[in-house]
PDB file of C-alpha atoms in Angstrom:
ATOM      1  CA  MET A   1      -0.149  -0.214  -0.234  1.00  0.00           C
ATOM      2  CA  GLN A   2       1.446   2.745  -0.836  1.00  0.00           C
ATOM      3  CA  PRO A   3       1.606   5.920   2.460  1.00  0.00           C
ATOM      4  CA  MET A   4      -0.067   8.590   1.502  1.00  0.00           C
ATOM      5  CA  LEU A   5      -0.063  12.448   3.140  1.00  0.00           C
ATOM      6  CA  ILE A   6      -3.280  14.066   3.962  1.00  0.00           C
ATOM      7  CA  GLU A   7      -2.825  18.157   4.331  1.00  0.00           C
ATOM      8  CA  THR A   8      -4.557  19.685   7.143  1.00  0.00           C
ATOM      9  CA  GLU A   9      -5.232  23.901   6.945  1.00  0.00           C
ATOM     10  CA  SER A  10      -7.887  25.285  10.167  1.00  0.00           C
ATOM     11  CA  THR A  11     -10.308  27.166   8.512  1.00  0.00           C
ATOM     12  CA  PRO A  12     -11.990  30.802   9.859  1.00  0.00           C
ATOM     13  CA  ASN A  13     -14.563  28.198  11.332  1.00  0.00           C
ATOM     14  CA  PRO A  14     -12.631  27.331  14.388  1.00  0.00           C
ATOM     15  CA  ALA A  15     -14.937  24.505  14.387  1.00  0.00           C
ATOM     16  CA  THR A  16     -14.353  23.320  10.572  1.00  0.00           C
ATOM     17  CA  LEU A  17     -11.025  22.031   9.501  1.00  0.00           C
ATOM     18  CA  LYS A  18      -9.599  21.486   5.752  1.00  0.00           C
ATOM     19  CA  PHE A  19      -8.543  18.226   4.753  1.00  0.00           C
ATOM     20  CA  LEU A  20      -6.659  18.139   1.366  1.00  0.00           C
ATOM     21  CA  PRO A  21      -6.168  14.246   0.433  1.00  0.00           C
ATOM     22  CA  GLY A  22      -3.527  15.444  -2.459  1.00  0.00           C
ATOM     23  CA  ARG A  23      -6.520  14.478  -4.949  1.00  0.00           C
ATOM     24  CA  PRO A  24      -9.748  15.842  -6.192  1.00  0.00           C
ATOM     25  CA  VAL A  25     -12.227  15.398  -4.247  1.00  0.00           C
ATOM     26  CA  MET A  26     -15.457  16.181  -6.572  1.00  0.00           C
ATOM     27  CA  GLU A  27     -14.929  16.431 -10.185  1.00  0.00           C
ATOM     28  CA  ALA A  28     -16.872  19.143 -10.825  1.00  0.00           C
ATOM     29  CA  GLY A  29     -19.352  21.015  -8.321  1.00  0.00           C
ATOM     30  CA  THR A  30     -19.596  20.754  -4.516  1.00  0.00           C
ATOM     31  CA  ARG A  31     -21.315  18.569  -2.234  1.00  0.00           C
ATOM     32  CA  ASP A  32     -22.514  19.793   2.076  1.00  0.00           C
ATOM     33  CA  PHE A  33     -24.092  17.222   4.460  1.00  0.00           C
ATOM     34  CA  ALA A  34     -25.439  18.967   7.355  1.00  0.00           C
ATOM     35  CA  SER A  35     -26.590  15.770   9.068  1.00  0.00           C
ATOM     36  CA  PRO A  36     -26.433  11.940   8.823  1.00  0.00           C
ATOM     37  CA  GLU A  37     -29.476  11.327   7.696  1.00  0.00           C
ATOM     38  CA  GLU A  38     -28.274  13.162   3.916  1.00  0.00           C
ATOM     39  CA  ALA A  39     -24.734  11.359   4.629  1.00  0.00           C
ATOM     40  CA  GLU A  40     -26.493   8.322   3.468  1.00  0.00           C
ATOM     41  CA  ALA A  41     -25.053   8.779   0.257  1.00  0.00           C
ATOM     42  CA  SER A  42     -21.705   8.876   0.797  1.00  0.00           C
ATOM     43  CA  PRO A  43     -19.548   6.543   1.961  1.00  0.00           C
ATOM     44  CA  LEU A  44     -17.137   8.982   3.295  1.00  0.00           C
ATOM     45  CA  ALA A  45     -20.027  11.178   5.010  1.00  0.00           C
ATOM     46  CA  THR A  46     -21.408   8.399   6.927  1.00  0.00           C
ATOM     47  CA  ALA A  47     -18.054   7.197   8.196  1.00  0.00           C
ATOM     48  CA  LEU A  48     -17.065  11.252   9.584  1.00  0.00           C
ATOM     49  CA  PHE A  49     -20.399  11.365  10.336  1.00  0.00           C
ATOM     50  CA  SER A  50     -20.672   7.775  12.674  1.00  0.00           C
ATOM     51  CA  LEU A  51     -17.990   9.322  14.932  1.00  0.00           C
ATOM     52  CA  GLY A  52     -20.436  11.477  16.596  1.00  0.00           C
ATOM     53  CA  ASP A  53     -18.913  14.732  17.419  1.00  0.00           C
ATOM     54  CA  VAL A  54     -19.377  15.126  13.472  1.00  0.00           C
ATOM     55  CA  THR A  55     -22.050  18.330  13.098  1.00  0.00           C
ATOM     56  CA  GLY A  56     -20.867  18.811   9.053  1.00  0.00           C
ATOM     57  CA  VAL A  57     -19.054  17.227   6.143  1.00  0.00           C
ATOM     58  CA  PHE A  58     -18.244  19.408   3.180  1.00  0.00           C
ATOM     59  CA  PHE A  59     -16.377  17.854  -0.254  1.00  0.00           C
ATOM     60  CA  GLY A  60     -14.847  20.434  -2.752  1.00  0.00           C
ATOM     61  CA  ARG A  61     -12.775  19.867  -5.217  1.00  0.00           C
ATOM     62  CA  ASP A  62      -9.839  18.707  -3.898  1.00  0.00           C
ATOM     63  CA  PHE A  63     -10.686  18.953  -0.015  1.00  0.00           C
ATOM     64  CA  VAL A  64     -13.047  17.805   2.429  1.00  0.00           C
ATOM     65  CA  SER A  65     -14.724  19.808   4.703  1.00  0.00           C
ATOM     66  CA  VAL A  66     -15.520  18.707   8.446  1.00  0.00           C
ATOM     67  CA  THR A  67     -17.215  20.298  10.818  1.00  0.00           C
ATOM     68  CA  ILE A  68     -17.510  19.916  15.322  1.00  0.00           C
ATOM     69  CA  ALA A  69     -20.225  20.079  17.844  1.00  0.00           C
ATOM     70  CA  PRO A  70     -19.557  22.559  20.030  1.00  0.00           C
ATOM     71  CA  GLY A  71     -17.916  21.125  23.004  1.00  0.00           C
ATOM     72  CA  ALA A  72     -15.849  18.491  20.921  1.00  0.00           C
ATOM     73  CA  GLU A  73     -11.910  19.546  20.686  1.00  0.00           C
ATOM     74  CA  TRP A  74     -10.266  18.507  17.774  1.00  0.00           C
ATOM     75  CA  ALA A  75      -7.214  17.897  19.725  1.00  0.00           C
ATOM     76  CA  ASP A  76      -9.900  14.780  20.278  1.00  0.00           C
ATOM     77  CA  VAL A  77     -12.064  14.052  16.512  1.00  0.00           C
ATOM     78  CA  LYS A  78      -8.652  14.504  14.726  1.00  0.00           C
ATOM     79  CA  PRO A  79      -6.717  11.801  14.098  1.00  0.00           C
ATOM     80  CA  ASP A  80      -9.845   9.575  14.064  1.00  0.00           C
ATOM     81  CA  VAL A  81     -11.061  11.951  10.888  1.00  0.00           C
ATOM     82  CA  LEU A  82      -7.323  11.753   9.375  1.00  0.00           C
ATOM     83  CA  GLY A  83      -7.677   7.572   9.620  1.00  0.00           C
ATOM     84  CA  ILE A  84     -11.064   7.925   8.614  1.00  0.00           C
ATOM     85  CA  VAL A  85     -10.141  10.154   4.710  1.00  0.00           C
ATOM     86  CA  MET A  86      -7.184   8.228   4.631  1.00  0.00           C
ATOM     87  CA  ASP A  87      -8.781   4.704   4.067  1.00  0.00           C
ATOM     88  CA  HIS A  88     -11.373   6.322   2.053  1.00  0.00           C
ATOM     89  CA  PHE A  89      -9.220   7.265  -0.311  1.00  0.00           C
ATOM     90  CA  LEU A  90      -6.552   4.648   0.090  1.00  0.00           C
ATOM     91  CA  ALA A  91      -9.209   2.130  -0.703  1.00  0.00           C
ATOM     92  CA  ASP A  92     -10.110   4.095  -3.650  1.00  0.00           C
ATOM     93  CA  MET A  93     -13.654   4.025  -2.211  1.00  0.00           C
ATOM     94  CA  PRO A  94     -16.385   5.028  -4.479  1.00  0.00           C
ATOM     95  CA  LEU A  95     -17.438   8.938  -2.620  1.00  0.00           C
ATOM     96  CA  PHE A  96     -20.972   8.700  -3.214  1.00  0.00           C
ATOM     97  CA  HIS A  97     -22.745   4.862  -3.639  1.00  0.00           C
ATOM     98  CA  PRO A  98     -23.943   4.033  -6.897  1.00  0.00           C
ATOM     99  CA  ALA A  99     -27.746   4.641  -7.876  1.00  0.00           C
ATOM    100  CA  ARG A 100     -30.221   2.442  -6.943  1.00  0.00           C
ATOM    101  CA  ALA A 101     -33.291   2.169  -7.015  1.00  0.00           C
ATOM    102  CA  GLY A 102     -35.535   5.199  -5.565  1.00  0.00           C
ATOM    103  CA  PHE A 103     -32.157   7.182  -4.758  1.00  0.00           C
ATOM    104  CA  ALA A 104     -29.470   9.398  -6.818  1.00  0.00           C
ATOM    105  CA  VAL A 105     -26.872  11.738  -5.768  1.00  0.00           C
ATOM    106  CA  PRO A 106     -28.467  15.019  -5.828  1.00  0.00           C
ATOM    107  CA  ALA A 107     -27.721  17.801  -7.885  1.00  0.00           C
ATOM    108  CA  GLU A 108     -26.337  21.034  -6.897  1.00  0.00           C
ATOM    109  CA  GLU A 109     -29.473  22.537  -5.860  1.00  0.00           C
ATOM    110  CA  GLU A 110     -30.950  25.025  -8.012  1.00  0.00           C
ATOM    111  CA  GLY A 111     -31.443  28.585  -7.388  1.00  0.00           C
ATOM    112  CA  GLY A 112     -34.527  29.380  -4.679  1.00  0.00           C
ATOM    113  CA  PHE A 113     -35.556  32.522  -6.762  1.00  0.00           C
ATOM    114  CA  ALA A 114     -36.669  33.039 -10.010  1.00  0.00           C
ATOM    115  CA  ASP A 115     -34.738  35.482 -11.598  1.00  0.00           C
ATOM    116  CA  ASP A 116     -36.944  37.933 -13.388  1.00  0.00           C
ATOM    117  CA  PRO A 117     -35.567  37.934 -16.730  1.00  0.00           C
ATOM    118  CA  ALA A 118     -36.029  41.870 -17.166  1.00  0.00           C
ATOM    119  CA  ASP A 119     -32.480  41.501 -15.068  1.00  0.00           C
ATOM    120  CA  ALA A 120     -31.409  38.457 -16.974  1.00  0.00           C
ATOM    121  CA  ASP A 121     -27.870  41.231 -17.542  1.00  0.00           C
ATOM    122  CA  ILE A 122     -27.239  41.855 -13.601  1.00  0.00           C
ATOM    123  CA  VAL A 123     -28.088  38.738 -12.618  1.00  0.00           C
ATOM    124  CA  ASP A 124     -24.638  36.979 -14.931  1.00  0.00           C
ATOM    125  CA  GLN A 125     -22.550  39.860 -13.713  1.00  0.00           C
ATOM    126  CA  ILE A 126     -24.218  38.911  -9.963  1.00  0.00           C
ATOM    127  CA  LYS A 127     -22.662  34.794 -11.232  1.00  0.00           C
ATOM    128  CA  GLU A 128     -19.418  35.689 -12.735  1.00  0.00           C
ATOM    129  CA  LEU A 129     -18.166  37.880 -10.040  1.00  0.00           C
ATOM    130  CA  ILE A 130     -19.030  34.955  -7.906  1.00  0.00           C
ATOM    131  CA  GLU A 131     -18.060  32.488  -9.592  1.00  0.00           C
ATOM    132  CA  THR A 132     -14.219  33.720 -10.971  1.00  0.00           C
ATOM    133  CA  ARG A 133     -13.515  35.912  -6.992  1.00  0.00           C
ATOM    134  CA  VAL A 134     -15.922  35.161  -4.509  1.00  0.00           C
ATOM    135  CA  ARG A 135     -15.736  30.741  -4.400  1.00  0.00           C
ATOM    136  CA  PRO A 136     -12.166  30.360  -5.494  1.00  0.00           C
ATOM    137  CA  ALA A 137     -11.763  33.049  -2.243  1.00  0.00           C
ATOM    138  CA  VAL A 138     -14.054  30.918   0.100  1.00  0.00           C
ATOM    139  CA  ALA A 139     -12.928  27.657  -1.371  1.00  0.00           C
ATOM    140  CA  ASN A 140      -9.375  28.208  -0.088  1.00  0.00           C
ATOM    141  CA  ASP A 141     -11.382  28.598   3.754  1.00  0.00           C
ATOM    142  CA  GLY A 142     -13.335  24.751   3.245  1.00  0.00           C
ATOM    143  CA  GLY A 143     -15.892  26.061   2.233  1.00  0.00           C
ATOM    144  CA  ASP A 144     -18.451  27.397  -0.754  1.00  0.00           C
ATOM    145  CA  ILE A 145     -21.015  29.717  -1.449  1.00  0.00           C
ATOM    146  CA  VAL A 146     -23.657  29.866  -4.277  1.00  0.00           C
ATOM    147  CA  TYR A 147     -26.282  31.673  -6.041  1.00  0.00           C
ATOM    148  CA  ARG A 148     -29.473  31.831  -4.992  1.00  0.00           C
ATOM    149  CA  GLY A 149     -30.942  34.309  -6.159  1.00  0.00           C
ATOM    150  CA  PHE A 150     -32.497  38.125  -6.999  1.00  0.00           C
ATOM    151  CA  ASP A 151     -34.563  40.517  -6.215  1.00  0.00           C
ATOM    152  CA  LYS A 152     -34.600  44.108  -6.153  1.00  0.00           C
ATOM    153  CA  GLY A 153     -31.386  44.608  -5.197  1.00  0.00           C
ATOM    154  CA  ASN A 154     -31.030  42.369  -2.606  1.00  0.00           C
ATOM    155  CA  VAL A 155     -28.997  39.132  -3.837  1.00  0.00           C
ATOM    156  CA  TYR A 156     -29.134  35.480  -1.765  1.00  0.00           C
ATOM    157  CA  LEU A 157     -26.806  33.088  -1.289  1.00  0.00           C
ATOM    158  CA  LYS A 158     -26.073  29.980   0.365  1.00  0.00           C
ATOM    159  CA  MET A 159     -23.513  29.458   2.785  1.00  0.00           C
ATOM    160  CA  GLN A 160     -21.940  25.909   2.549  1.00  0.00           C
ATOM    161  CA  GLY A 161     -18.985  24.079   4.264  1.00  0.00           C
ATOM    162  CA  ALA A 162     -16.625  25.612   6.523  1.00  0.00           C
ATOM    163  CA  CYS A 163     -19.230  28.499   5.622  1.00  0.00           C
ATOM    164  CA  ALA A 164     -21.452  27.735   7.295  1.00  0.00           C
ATOM    165  CA  GLY A 165     -21.712  28.609  10.909  1.00  0.00           C
ATOM    166  CA  CYS A 166     -19.020  30.620  10.983  1.00  0.00           C
ATOM    167  CA  PRO A 167     -17.989  33.578  13.129  1.00  0.00           C
ATOM    168  CA  SER A 168     -16.392  35.967  10.126  1.00  0.00           C
ATOM    169  CA  SER A 169     -19.289  34.595   7.701  1.00  0.00           C
ATOM    170  CA  THR A 170     -21.402  37.681   8.608  1.00  0.00           C
ATOM    171  CA  ALA A 171     -18.155  40.732   7.815  1.00  0.00           C
ATOM    172  CA  THR A 172     -17.317  38.433   4.671  1.00  0.00           C
ATOM    173  CA  LEU A 173     -20.808  38.702   3.716  1.00  0.00           C
ATOM    174  CA  LYS A 174     -21.487  41.911   4.379  1.00  0.00           C
ATOM    175  CA  ASN A 175     -17.985  43.961   4.279  1.00  0.00           C
ATOM    176  CA  GLY A 176     -15.778  41.366   1.375  1.00  0.00           C
ATOM    177  CA  ILE A 177     -19.436  40.438  -1.014  1.00  0.00           C
ATOM    178  CA  GLU A 178     -21.667  43.296  -1.094  1.00  0.00           C
ATOM    179  CA  ALA A 179     -18.973  45.483  -0.965  1.00  0.00           C
ATOM    180  CA  LEU A 180     -17.219  43.494  -4.414  1.00  0.00           C
ATOM    181  CA  LEU A 181     -21.028  43.212  -6.186  1.00  0.00           C
ATOM    182  CA  LYS A 182     -22.270  46.716  -4.530  1.00  0.00           C
ATOM    183  CA  HIS A 183     -18.586  48.332  -6.338  1.00  0.00           C
ATOM    184  CA  TYR A 184     -19.567  46.084  -9.708  1.00  0.00           C
ATOM    185  CA  VAL A 185     -22.425  45.971 -10.239  1.00  0.00           C
ATOM    186  CA  PRO A 186     -23.920  49.572  -9.049  1.00  0.00           C
ATOM    187  CA  GLU A 187     -27.734  47.653  -8.952  1.00  0.00           C
ATOM    188  CA  VAL A 188     -27.029  45.163  -6.003  1.00  0.00           C
ATOM    189  CA  THR A 189     -28.182  47.288  -2.490  1.00  0.00           C
ATOM    190  CA  ALA A 190     -27.906  44.006   0.612  1.00  0.00           C
ATOM    191  CA  VAL A 191     -26.316  40.340   0.063  1.00  0.00           C
ATOM    192  CA  HIS A 192     -28.116  38.338   1.753  1.00  0.00           C
ATOM    193  CA  ALA A 193     -27.605  34.134   3.355  1.00  0.00           C
ATOM    194  CA  VAL A 194     -29.847  32.002   2.526  1.00  0.00           C
TER     195      VAL A 194
END
């Protein structure tokens, strides 16, 4: 068996660590698991939730972010998480269970708001900025931010992975993302997490 080094990185959310296996995790998109029930779609996420102290698992392009419960300590949980992640990737196990009758891996959710066709140019500008400026920066912190809608100057974004529940996420949303969008897209008046 080949040795494997899993790098770990802290994130702005003290409850979340980012684990980098040195190989692709998701070929496309991201996947957020906020409960053991959601994790049933993935052997890796299920194994991580089985530790008991895990409250969130997020798969990015080349990383797995794991969030632990309030009161849990990374010093106690990290060795078990590392072992599960290493065993999974060394065994070349699938990230998701194969589809079977009545089950499929859900696609990335679509926006929760119906954008007004008259705002198509504005929405395209917002999406472009999120894809090129926001998501790469947030992925470095072990999370993701996904566009959900635009309505009367308000942009709605879903925060995932390390971003969900992060103490600094409100500051990032208001001081970083909102300021960026307002600068480049004057029609934007506010940004909200959904």
